Coordinates of C-alpha atoms in Angstrom, one line a residue:
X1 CA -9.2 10.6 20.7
X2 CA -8.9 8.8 17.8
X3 CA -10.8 4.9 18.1
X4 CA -8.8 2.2 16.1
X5 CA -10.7 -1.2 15.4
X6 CA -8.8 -4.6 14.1
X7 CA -11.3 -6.9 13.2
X8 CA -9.4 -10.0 13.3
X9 CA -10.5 -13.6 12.4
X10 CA -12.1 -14.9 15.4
X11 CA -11.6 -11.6 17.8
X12 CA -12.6 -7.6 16.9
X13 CA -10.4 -5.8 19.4
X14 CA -10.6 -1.9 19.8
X15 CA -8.2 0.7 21.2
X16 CA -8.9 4.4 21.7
X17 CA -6.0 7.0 21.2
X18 CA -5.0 10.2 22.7
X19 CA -2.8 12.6 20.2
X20 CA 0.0 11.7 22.1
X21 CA -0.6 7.6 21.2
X22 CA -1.4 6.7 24.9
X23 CA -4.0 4.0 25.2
X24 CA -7.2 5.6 27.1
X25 CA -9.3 2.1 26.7
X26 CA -9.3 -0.9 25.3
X27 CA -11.9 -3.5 24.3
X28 CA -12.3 -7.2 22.6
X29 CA -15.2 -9.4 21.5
X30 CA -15.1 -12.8 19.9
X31 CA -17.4 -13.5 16.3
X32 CA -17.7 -16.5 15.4
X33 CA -16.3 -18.6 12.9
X34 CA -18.1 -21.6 11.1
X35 CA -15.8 -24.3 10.1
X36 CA -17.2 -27.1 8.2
X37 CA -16.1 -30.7 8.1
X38 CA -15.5 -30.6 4.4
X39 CA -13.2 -27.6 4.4
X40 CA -15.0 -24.1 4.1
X41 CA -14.8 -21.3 6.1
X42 CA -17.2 -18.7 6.6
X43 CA -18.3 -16.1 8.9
X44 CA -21.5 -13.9 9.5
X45 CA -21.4 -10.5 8.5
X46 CA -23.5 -8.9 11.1
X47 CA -22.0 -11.2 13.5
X48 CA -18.8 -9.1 12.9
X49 CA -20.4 -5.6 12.7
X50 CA -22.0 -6.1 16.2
X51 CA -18.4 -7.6 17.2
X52 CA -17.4 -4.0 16.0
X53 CA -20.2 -1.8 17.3
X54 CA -19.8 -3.4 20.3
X55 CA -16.1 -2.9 20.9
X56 CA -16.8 1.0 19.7
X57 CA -19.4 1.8 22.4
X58 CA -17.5 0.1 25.3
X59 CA -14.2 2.2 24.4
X60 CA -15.8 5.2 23.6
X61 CA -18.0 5.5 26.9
X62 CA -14.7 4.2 28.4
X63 CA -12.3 6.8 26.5
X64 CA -13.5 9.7 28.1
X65 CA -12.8 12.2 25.6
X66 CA -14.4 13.4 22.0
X67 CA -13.9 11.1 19.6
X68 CA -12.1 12.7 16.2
X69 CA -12.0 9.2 14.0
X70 CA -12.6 5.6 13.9
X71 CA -10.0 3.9 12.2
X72 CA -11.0 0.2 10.7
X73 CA -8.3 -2.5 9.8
X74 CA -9.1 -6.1 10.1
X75 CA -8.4 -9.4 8.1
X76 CA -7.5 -9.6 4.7
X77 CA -8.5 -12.1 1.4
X78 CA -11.4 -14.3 1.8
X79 CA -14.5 -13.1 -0.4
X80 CA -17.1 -10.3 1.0
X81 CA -20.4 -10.3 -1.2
X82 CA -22.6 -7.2 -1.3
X83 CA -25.5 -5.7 -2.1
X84 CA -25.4 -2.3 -3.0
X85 CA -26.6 -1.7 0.8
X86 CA -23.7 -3.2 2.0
X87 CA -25.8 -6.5 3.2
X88 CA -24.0 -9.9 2.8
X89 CA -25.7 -12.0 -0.3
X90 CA -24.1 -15.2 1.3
X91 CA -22.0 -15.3 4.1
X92 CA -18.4 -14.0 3.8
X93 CA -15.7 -16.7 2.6
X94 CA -12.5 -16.7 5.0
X95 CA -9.4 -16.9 3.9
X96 CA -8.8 -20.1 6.0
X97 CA -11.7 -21.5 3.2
X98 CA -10.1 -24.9 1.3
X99 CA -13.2 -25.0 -0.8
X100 CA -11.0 -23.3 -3.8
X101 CA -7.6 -26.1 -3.4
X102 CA -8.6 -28.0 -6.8
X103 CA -8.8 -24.4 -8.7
X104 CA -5.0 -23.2 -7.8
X105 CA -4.0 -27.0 -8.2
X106 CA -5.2 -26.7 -11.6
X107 CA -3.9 -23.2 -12.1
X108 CA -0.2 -24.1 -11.3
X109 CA -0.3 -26.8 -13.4
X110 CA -1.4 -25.0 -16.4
X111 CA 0.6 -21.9 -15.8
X112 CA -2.2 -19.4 -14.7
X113 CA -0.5 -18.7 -10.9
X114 CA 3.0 -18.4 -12.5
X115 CA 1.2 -15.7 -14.8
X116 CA -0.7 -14.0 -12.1
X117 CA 2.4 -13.4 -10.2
X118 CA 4.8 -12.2 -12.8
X119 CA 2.2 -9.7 -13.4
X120 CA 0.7 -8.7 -9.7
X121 CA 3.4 -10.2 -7.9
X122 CA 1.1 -12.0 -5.7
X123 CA 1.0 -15.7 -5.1
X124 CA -2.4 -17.3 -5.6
X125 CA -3.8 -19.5 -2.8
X126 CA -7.3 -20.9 -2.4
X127 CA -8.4 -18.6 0.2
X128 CA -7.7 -15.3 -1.9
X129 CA -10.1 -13.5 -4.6
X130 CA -9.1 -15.4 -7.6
X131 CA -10.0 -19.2 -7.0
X132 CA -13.2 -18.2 -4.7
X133 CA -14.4 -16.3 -7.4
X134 CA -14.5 -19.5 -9.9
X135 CA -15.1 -22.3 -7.1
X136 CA -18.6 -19.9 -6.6
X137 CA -18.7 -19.7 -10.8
X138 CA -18.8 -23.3 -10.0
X139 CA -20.6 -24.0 -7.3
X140 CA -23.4 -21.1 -7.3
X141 CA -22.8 -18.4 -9.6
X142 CA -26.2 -17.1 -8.0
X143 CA -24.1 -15.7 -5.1
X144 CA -22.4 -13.6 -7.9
X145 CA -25.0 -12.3 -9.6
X146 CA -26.8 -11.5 -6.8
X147 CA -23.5 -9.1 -5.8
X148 CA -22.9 -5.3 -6.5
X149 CA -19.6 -5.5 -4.4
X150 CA -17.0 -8.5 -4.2
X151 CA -14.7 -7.1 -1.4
X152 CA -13.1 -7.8 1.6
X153 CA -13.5 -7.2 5.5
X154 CA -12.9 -3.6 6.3
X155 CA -14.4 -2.0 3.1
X156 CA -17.4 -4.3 4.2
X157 CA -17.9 -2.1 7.5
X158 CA -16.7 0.8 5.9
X159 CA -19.8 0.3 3.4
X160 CA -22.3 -0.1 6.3
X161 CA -20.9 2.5 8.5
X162 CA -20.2 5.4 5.8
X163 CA -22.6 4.0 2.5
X164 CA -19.1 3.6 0.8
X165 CA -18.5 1.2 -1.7
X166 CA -14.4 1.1 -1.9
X167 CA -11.3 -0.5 -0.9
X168 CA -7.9 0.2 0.3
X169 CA -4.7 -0.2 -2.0
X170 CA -3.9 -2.7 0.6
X171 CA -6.5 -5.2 0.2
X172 CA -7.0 -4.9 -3.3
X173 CA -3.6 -5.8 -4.2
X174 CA -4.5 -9.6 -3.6
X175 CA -4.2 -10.6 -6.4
X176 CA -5.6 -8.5 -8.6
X177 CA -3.7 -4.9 -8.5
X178 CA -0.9 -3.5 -10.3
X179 CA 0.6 -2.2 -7.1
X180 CA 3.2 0.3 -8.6
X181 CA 0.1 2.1 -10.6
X182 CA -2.7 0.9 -8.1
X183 CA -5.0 -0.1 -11.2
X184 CA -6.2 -3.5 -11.3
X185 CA -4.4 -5.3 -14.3
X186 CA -6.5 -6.5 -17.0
X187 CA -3.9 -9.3 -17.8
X188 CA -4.3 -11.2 -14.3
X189 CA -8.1 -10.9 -14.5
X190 CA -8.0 -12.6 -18.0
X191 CA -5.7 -14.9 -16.8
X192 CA -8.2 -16.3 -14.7
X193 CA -10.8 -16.0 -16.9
X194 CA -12.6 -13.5 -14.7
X195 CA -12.4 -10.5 -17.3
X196 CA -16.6 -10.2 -16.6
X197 CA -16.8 -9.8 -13.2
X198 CA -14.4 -7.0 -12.8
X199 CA -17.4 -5.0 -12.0
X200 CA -17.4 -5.8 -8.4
X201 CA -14.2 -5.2 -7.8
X202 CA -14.1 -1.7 -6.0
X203 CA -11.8 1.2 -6.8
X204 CA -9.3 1.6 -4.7
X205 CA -9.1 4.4 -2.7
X206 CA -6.7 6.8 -2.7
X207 CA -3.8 7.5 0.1
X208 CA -4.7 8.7 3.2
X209 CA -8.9 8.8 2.3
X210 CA -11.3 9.7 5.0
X211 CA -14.9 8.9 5.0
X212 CA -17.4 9.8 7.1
X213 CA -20.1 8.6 9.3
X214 CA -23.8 8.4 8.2
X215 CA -26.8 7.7 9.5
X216 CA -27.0 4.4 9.8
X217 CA -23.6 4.3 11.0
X218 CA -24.0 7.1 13.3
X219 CA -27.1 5.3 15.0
X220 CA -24.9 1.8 15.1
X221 CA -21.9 3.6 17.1
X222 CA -23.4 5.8 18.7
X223 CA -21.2 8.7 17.5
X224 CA -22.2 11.7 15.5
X225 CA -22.6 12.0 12.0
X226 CA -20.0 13.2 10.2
X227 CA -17.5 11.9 12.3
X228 CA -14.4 11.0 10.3
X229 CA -13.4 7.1 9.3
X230 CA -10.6 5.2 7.6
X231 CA -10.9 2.2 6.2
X232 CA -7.5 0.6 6.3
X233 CA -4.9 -1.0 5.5
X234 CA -5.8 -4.0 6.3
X235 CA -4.2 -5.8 9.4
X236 CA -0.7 -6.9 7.7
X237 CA 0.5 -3.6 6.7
X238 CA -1.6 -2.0 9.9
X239 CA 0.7 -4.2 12.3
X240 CA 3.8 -2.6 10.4
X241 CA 2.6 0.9 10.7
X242 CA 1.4 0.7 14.4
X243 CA 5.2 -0.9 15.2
X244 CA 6.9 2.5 14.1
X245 CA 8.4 0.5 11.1
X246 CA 8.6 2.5 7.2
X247 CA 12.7 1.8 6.1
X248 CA 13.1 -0.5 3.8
X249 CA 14.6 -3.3 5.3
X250 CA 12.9 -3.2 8.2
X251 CA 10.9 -6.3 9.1
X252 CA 8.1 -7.0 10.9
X253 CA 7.0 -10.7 12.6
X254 CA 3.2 -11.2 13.2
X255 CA 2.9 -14.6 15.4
X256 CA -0.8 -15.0 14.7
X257 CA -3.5 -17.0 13.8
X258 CA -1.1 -15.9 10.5
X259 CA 2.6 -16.2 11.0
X260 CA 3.2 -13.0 8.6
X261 CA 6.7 -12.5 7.6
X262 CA 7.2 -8.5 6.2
X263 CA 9.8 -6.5 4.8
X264 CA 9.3 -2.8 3.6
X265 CA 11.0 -2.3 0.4
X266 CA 11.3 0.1 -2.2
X267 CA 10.8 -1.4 -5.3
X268 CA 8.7 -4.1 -6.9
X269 CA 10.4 -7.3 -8.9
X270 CA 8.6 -10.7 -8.4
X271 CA 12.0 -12.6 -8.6
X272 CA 11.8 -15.5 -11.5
X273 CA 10.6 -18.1 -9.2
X274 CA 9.5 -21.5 -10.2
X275 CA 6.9 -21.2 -6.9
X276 CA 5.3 -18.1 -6.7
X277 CA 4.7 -16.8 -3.0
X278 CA 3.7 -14.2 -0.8
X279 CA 2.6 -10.3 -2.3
X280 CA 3.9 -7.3 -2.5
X281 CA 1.4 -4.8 -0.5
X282 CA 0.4 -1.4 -0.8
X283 CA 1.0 1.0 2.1
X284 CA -0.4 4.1 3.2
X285 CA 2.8 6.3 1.9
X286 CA 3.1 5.4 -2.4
X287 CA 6.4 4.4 -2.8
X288 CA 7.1 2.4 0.1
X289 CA 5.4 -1.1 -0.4
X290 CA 5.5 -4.8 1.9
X291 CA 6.7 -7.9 0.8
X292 CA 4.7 -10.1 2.7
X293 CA 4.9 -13.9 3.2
X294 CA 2.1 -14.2 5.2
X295 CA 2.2 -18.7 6.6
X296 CA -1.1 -20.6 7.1
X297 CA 1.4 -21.8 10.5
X298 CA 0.9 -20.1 13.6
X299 CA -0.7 -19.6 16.7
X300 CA -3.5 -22.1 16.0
X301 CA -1.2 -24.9 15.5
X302 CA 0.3 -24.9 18.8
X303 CA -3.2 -24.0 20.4
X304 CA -4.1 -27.3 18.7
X305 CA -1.0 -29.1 20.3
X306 CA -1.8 -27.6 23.3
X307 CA -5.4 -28.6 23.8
X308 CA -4.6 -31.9 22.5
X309 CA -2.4 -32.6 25.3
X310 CA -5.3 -31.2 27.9
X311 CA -3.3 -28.0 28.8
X312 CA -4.1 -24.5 28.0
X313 CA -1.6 -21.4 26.5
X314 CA -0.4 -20.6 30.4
X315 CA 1.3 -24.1 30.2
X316 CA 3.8 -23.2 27.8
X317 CA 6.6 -21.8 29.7
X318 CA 6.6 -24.3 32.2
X319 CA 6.4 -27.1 28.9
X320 CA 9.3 -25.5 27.5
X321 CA 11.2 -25.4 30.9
X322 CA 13.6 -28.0 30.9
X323 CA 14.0 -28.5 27.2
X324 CA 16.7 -27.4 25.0
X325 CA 17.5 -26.2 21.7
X326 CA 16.6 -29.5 19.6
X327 CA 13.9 -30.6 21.4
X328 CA 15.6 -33.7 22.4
X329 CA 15.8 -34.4 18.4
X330 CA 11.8 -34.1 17.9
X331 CA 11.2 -32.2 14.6
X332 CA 7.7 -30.8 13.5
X333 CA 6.7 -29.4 10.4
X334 CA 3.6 -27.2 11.5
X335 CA 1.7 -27.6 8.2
X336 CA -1.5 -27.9 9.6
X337 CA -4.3 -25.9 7.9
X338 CA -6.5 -27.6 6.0
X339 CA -5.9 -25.5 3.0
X340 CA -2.4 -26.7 2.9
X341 CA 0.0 -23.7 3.0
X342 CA 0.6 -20.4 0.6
X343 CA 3.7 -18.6 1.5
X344 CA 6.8 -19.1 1.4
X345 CA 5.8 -22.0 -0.9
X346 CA 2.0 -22.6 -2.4
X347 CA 1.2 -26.4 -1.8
X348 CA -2.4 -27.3 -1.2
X349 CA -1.5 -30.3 0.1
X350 CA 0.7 -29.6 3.2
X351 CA 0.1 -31.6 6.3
X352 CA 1.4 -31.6 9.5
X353 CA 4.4 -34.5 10.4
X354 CA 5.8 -34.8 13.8
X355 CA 9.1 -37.2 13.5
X356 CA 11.6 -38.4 15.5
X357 CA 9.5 -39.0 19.1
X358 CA 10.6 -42.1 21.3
X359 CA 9.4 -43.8 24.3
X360 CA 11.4 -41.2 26.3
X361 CA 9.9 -38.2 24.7
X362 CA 8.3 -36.0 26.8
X363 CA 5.3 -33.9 26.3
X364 CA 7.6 -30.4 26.6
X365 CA 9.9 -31.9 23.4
X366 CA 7.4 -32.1 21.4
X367 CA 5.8 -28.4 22.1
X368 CA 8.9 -26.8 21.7
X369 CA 9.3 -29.2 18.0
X370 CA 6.3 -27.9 17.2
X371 CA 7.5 -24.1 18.3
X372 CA 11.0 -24.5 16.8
X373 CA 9.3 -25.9 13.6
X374 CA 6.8 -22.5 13.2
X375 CA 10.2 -20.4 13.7
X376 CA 12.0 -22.3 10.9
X377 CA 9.0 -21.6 8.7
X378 CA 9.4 -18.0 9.4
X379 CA 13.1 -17.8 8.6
X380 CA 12.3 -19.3 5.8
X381 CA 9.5 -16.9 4.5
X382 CA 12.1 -13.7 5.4
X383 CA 15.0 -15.2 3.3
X384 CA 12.3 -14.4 0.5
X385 CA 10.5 -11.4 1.8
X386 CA 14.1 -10.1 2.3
X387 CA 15.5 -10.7 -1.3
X388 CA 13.6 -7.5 -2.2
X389 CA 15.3 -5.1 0.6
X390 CA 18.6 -4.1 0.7
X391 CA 19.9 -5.2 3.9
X392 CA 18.2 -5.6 7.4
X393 CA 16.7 -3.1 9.6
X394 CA 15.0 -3.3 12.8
X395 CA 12.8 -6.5 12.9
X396 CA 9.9 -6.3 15.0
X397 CA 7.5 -8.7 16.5
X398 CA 4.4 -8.6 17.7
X399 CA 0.9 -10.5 17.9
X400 CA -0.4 -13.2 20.7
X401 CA 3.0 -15.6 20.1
X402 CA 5.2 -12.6 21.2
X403 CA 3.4 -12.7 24.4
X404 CA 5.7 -15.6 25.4
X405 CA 9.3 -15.3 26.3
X406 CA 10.3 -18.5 26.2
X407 CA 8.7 -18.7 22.3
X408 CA 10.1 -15.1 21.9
X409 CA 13.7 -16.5 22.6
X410 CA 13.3 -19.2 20.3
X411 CA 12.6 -16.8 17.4
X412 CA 14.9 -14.8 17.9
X413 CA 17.6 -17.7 18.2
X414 CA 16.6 -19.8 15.4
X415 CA 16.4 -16.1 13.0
X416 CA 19.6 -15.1 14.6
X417 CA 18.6 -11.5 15.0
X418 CA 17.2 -9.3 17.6
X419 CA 13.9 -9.1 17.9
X420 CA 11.9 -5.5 19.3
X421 CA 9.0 -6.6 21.1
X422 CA 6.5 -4.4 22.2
X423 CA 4.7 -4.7 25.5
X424 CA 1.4 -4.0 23.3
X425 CA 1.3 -7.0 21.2
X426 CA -1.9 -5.7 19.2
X427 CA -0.2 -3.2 17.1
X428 CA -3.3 -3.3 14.6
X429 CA -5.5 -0.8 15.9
X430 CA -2.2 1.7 17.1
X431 CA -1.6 1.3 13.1
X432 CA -5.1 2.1 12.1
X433 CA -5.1 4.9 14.5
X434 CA -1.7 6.0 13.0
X435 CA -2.7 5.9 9.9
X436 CA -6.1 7.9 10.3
X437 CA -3.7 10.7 12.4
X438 CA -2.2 11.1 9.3
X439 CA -5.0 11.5 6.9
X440 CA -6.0 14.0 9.4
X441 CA -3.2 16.2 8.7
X442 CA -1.4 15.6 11.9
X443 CA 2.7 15.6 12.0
X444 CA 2.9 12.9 14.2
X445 CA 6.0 12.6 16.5
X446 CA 6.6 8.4 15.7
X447 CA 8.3 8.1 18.6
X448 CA 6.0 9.1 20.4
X449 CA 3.5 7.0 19.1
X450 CA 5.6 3.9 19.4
X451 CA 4.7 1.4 21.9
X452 CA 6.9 0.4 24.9
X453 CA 9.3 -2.7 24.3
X454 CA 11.8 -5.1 24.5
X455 CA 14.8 -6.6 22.7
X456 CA 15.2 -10.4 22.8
X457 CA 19.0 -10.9 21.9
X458 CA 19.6 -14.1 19.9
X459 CA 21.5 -16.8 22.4
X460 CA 25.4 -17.5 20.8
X461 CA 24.8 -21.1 22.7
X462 CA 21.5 -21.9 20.1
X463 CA 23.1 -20.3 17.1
X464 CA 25.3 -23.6 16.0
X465 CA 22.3 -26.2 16.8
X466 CA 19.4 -23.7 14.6
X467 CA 21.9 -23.3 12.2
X468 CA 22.1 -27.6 11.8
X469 CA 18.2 -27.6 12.5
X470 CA 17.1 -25.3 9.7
X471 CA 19.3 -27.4 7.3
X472 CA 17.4 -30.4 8.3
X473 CA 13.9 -28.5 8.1
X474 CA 14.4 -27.4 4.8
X475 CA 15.4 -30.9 3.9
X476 CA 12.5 -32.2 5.8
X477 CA 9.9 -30.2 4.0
X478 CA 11.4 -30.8 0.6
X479 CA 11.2 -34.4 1.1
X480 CA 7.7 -34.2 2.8
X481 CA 6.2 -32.1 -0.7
X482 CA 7.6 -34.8 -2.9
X483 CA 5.6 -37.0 -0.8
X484 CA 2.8 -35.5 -0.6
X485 CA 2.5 -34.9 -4.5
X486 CA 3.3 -38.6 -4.9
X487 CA 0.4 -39.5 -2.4
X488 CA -2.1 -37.3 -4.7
X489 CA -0.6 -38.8 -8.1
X490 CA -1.4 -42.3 -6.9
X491 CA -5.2 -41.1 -5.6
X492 CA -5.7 -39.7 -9.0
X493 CA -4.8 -43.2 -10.1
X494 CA -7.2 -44.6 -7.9
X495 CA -10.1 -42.1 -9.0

């Protein structure tokens, strides 16, 4: 059996494989998370490699059978100092961290994140490689020097579990990586004035590598030396793979902690844009890439609603019960990181704004606002992501939103398409598994590997009312930014 691991932001889930891609066992641990009043993010690193060692055993003992690789995805961006042992030098940076905002405001004003983009085709934001790296010039270049690796999360237990110091095409292309060659490009690093710290930037890998177990990471797992690993891609372009999904066109929607909006493509042209958004990723098969607009929105904003209003995630479907499309004219915009938003605009200042609520507003209006308002965001990260692809295939979704039906139907009325949703919302670890098949030299069968699913048919009833609604979101939003950059002009003032 082959043991996939997604080692996600707040959760490290594992899933063990037969060759036939039925699951044999499952297990999930929470790490934790340390969010700080004045906007960073960080997380333990062997906090998360117990999460993962943990998750192993259980599935393994559980599995039954001999276990022929462990395949590692997990999180992407954020900043993951080493030592040359693979031990943190401070704790990792998450890519929820805000501590790096004043850097890309600078950096669009001046020009740099239009640069980096025509030339990566990645949009900077302050949670990714670029900024972190100078808010830490800043702030404690120690932290640097100290460092023989600046990575990411999966190359980080690849390093301890193997004694590898690499990274996956995938994770390396933010924002650094000429995808189309998978070389880092000189240009982008000097762009950010980062030309001397390209030494800890791994190699990438290349396609389909495996690594194996040693020692130490035999005696951590509990599995033999030797045994095969893959370290990748990371969870964006995992999801993709584990939902059967390679055409271009195809699309793929992750309602997560991230509300990730894909498209496979076959080519690479960062569109002149005056806003530079989302990435192009590498995938396991060269040629084939993912243009990604992955939203700060998504799960966690209506978790917050949610526990704001005293209720828990089982109260959605009766919340929604009862309301219609319109949500009794409540509108939300869901902007409510604390890092402002990155895709499919970059605006550090995004904030939440619930509008339109009157005395007889009642709690389930405002959830489904704030649910309607997370699918306009998506529909408006695909009308990007999907400039790249010639035409629409199958769009998937998948991740912990999916779960519901009444939020599923509301995605797939306000995109207008249907949506394939597979009973198996966790299609990171069936893609790390996938993938690791692969670079086995298996000839996998993918529909065989596919997960059981659903279609959720867009309603013709809600198709006239999204159709006004997303008018008025876009309008909201555009009217909310100018706004929001007023507000900042006149603290400047202040300052």
């Amino acid at each position: 059996m082959i043991v996939g691991v997604d080692v996600g932001t707040s959760m490290t889930k594992a899933d063990a494989y037969d060759d036939h891609g039925r699951k044999l066992a499952s297990a999930e641990r929470a790490s934790r998370l340390e969010q700080y009043p004045d906007g960073r993010v960080e997380q333990d690193l062997e906090d998360v490699l117990a999460s993962a060692v943990d998750v192993i055993r259980r599935v393994v003992a559980d599995g039954g059978e001999p276990v022929r690789a462990l395949a590692l995805t997990g999180q992407g961006d954020g900043l993951w100092l080493r030592d040359a042992d693979g031990a943190a030098v401070r704790p990792p940076i998450s890519w929820l961290d805000d501590r790096a905002a004043d850097v890309v405001r600078g950096w669009q004003d001046d020009g740099t994140v239009a640069e980096v983009y025509r030339r990566t085709g990645t949009g900077l934001f302050p949670g990714c490689h670029a900024p972190l790296f100078v808010a830490l010039e800043r702030d404690e270049p120690e932290s640097l020097e100290r460092a023989a690796v600046a990575g990411y999360c999966v190359d980080a237990l690849v390093q301890r579990l193997t004694g590898e110091i690499t990274v996956d095409a995938s994770d390396a292309s933010l924002p650094f990586l000429d995808v189309v060659s998978r070389r880092y490009d000189d240009g982008a690093l000097a762009a950010c004035g980062l030309e001397h710290r390209r030494g800890l930037l791994a190699e990438p890998a290349p396609s389909h590598a495996v690594f194996a177990l040693d020692r130490r990471g035999a005696e951590l797992t509990g599995l033999p030396i030797g045994t095969p690993v893959t370290g990748g891609p990371f969870d964006l372009p995992a999801c993709a793979v584990g939902a059967g999904l390679s055409t271009p066109g195809d699309g793929l929607l992750i309602i997560g902690t991230t509300l990730a909006c894909e498209v496979f493509t076959d080519r690479v042209d960062p569109e002149p844009n005056p806003e530079p958004a989302g990435m192009w990723l590498c995938t396991p098969d060269e040629g084939v890439w993912l243009r990604a607009m992955p939203a700060m929105v998504g799960t966690a904003g209506l978790d917050w609603l949610l526990d704001f209003l005293g209720v828990g995630i089982d109260a959605l479907g009766d919340l929604l019960d009862g309301t219609s499309p319109g949500a009794g004219g409540v509108s939300a915009l869901p902007f409510l990181s604390a890092s402002g938003e990155r895709a499919p605009f970059v605006d550090t200042r995004a904030r939440g704004q619930i509008e339109g609520v009157t005395l007889g507003t009642g709690r389930g209006d405002v959830v489904r606002a704030v649910c309607e308002g997370i699918a306009y965001t998506a529909k408006h990260c695909f009308e990007r992501a999907a400039s790249s692809a010639d035409g629409e295939g199958r769009l998937v979704a998948c991740g912990g939103g999916s779960r519901s039906g009444p939020w599923a139907q509301i995605f797939a009325d306000v995109l207008d398409r249907p949506l394939v949703v597979p009973d198996d919302p966790g299609l990171g670890t069936r893609g790390a598994a996938v993938t690791a098949a692969r670079a086995l030299g298996d000839d996998l069968d993918p529909a065989t590997w596919a997960a059981p699913s659903r279609i959720v048919e867009p309603s013709p009833h809600a198709r006239e009312c999204y159709a006004e609604g997303y008018l008025r979101y876009r309008a909201h939003v555009d009217t909310a930014r100018d706004f929001w950059a007023r507000q900042a002009r006149g603290f400047a003032r202040e300052a």
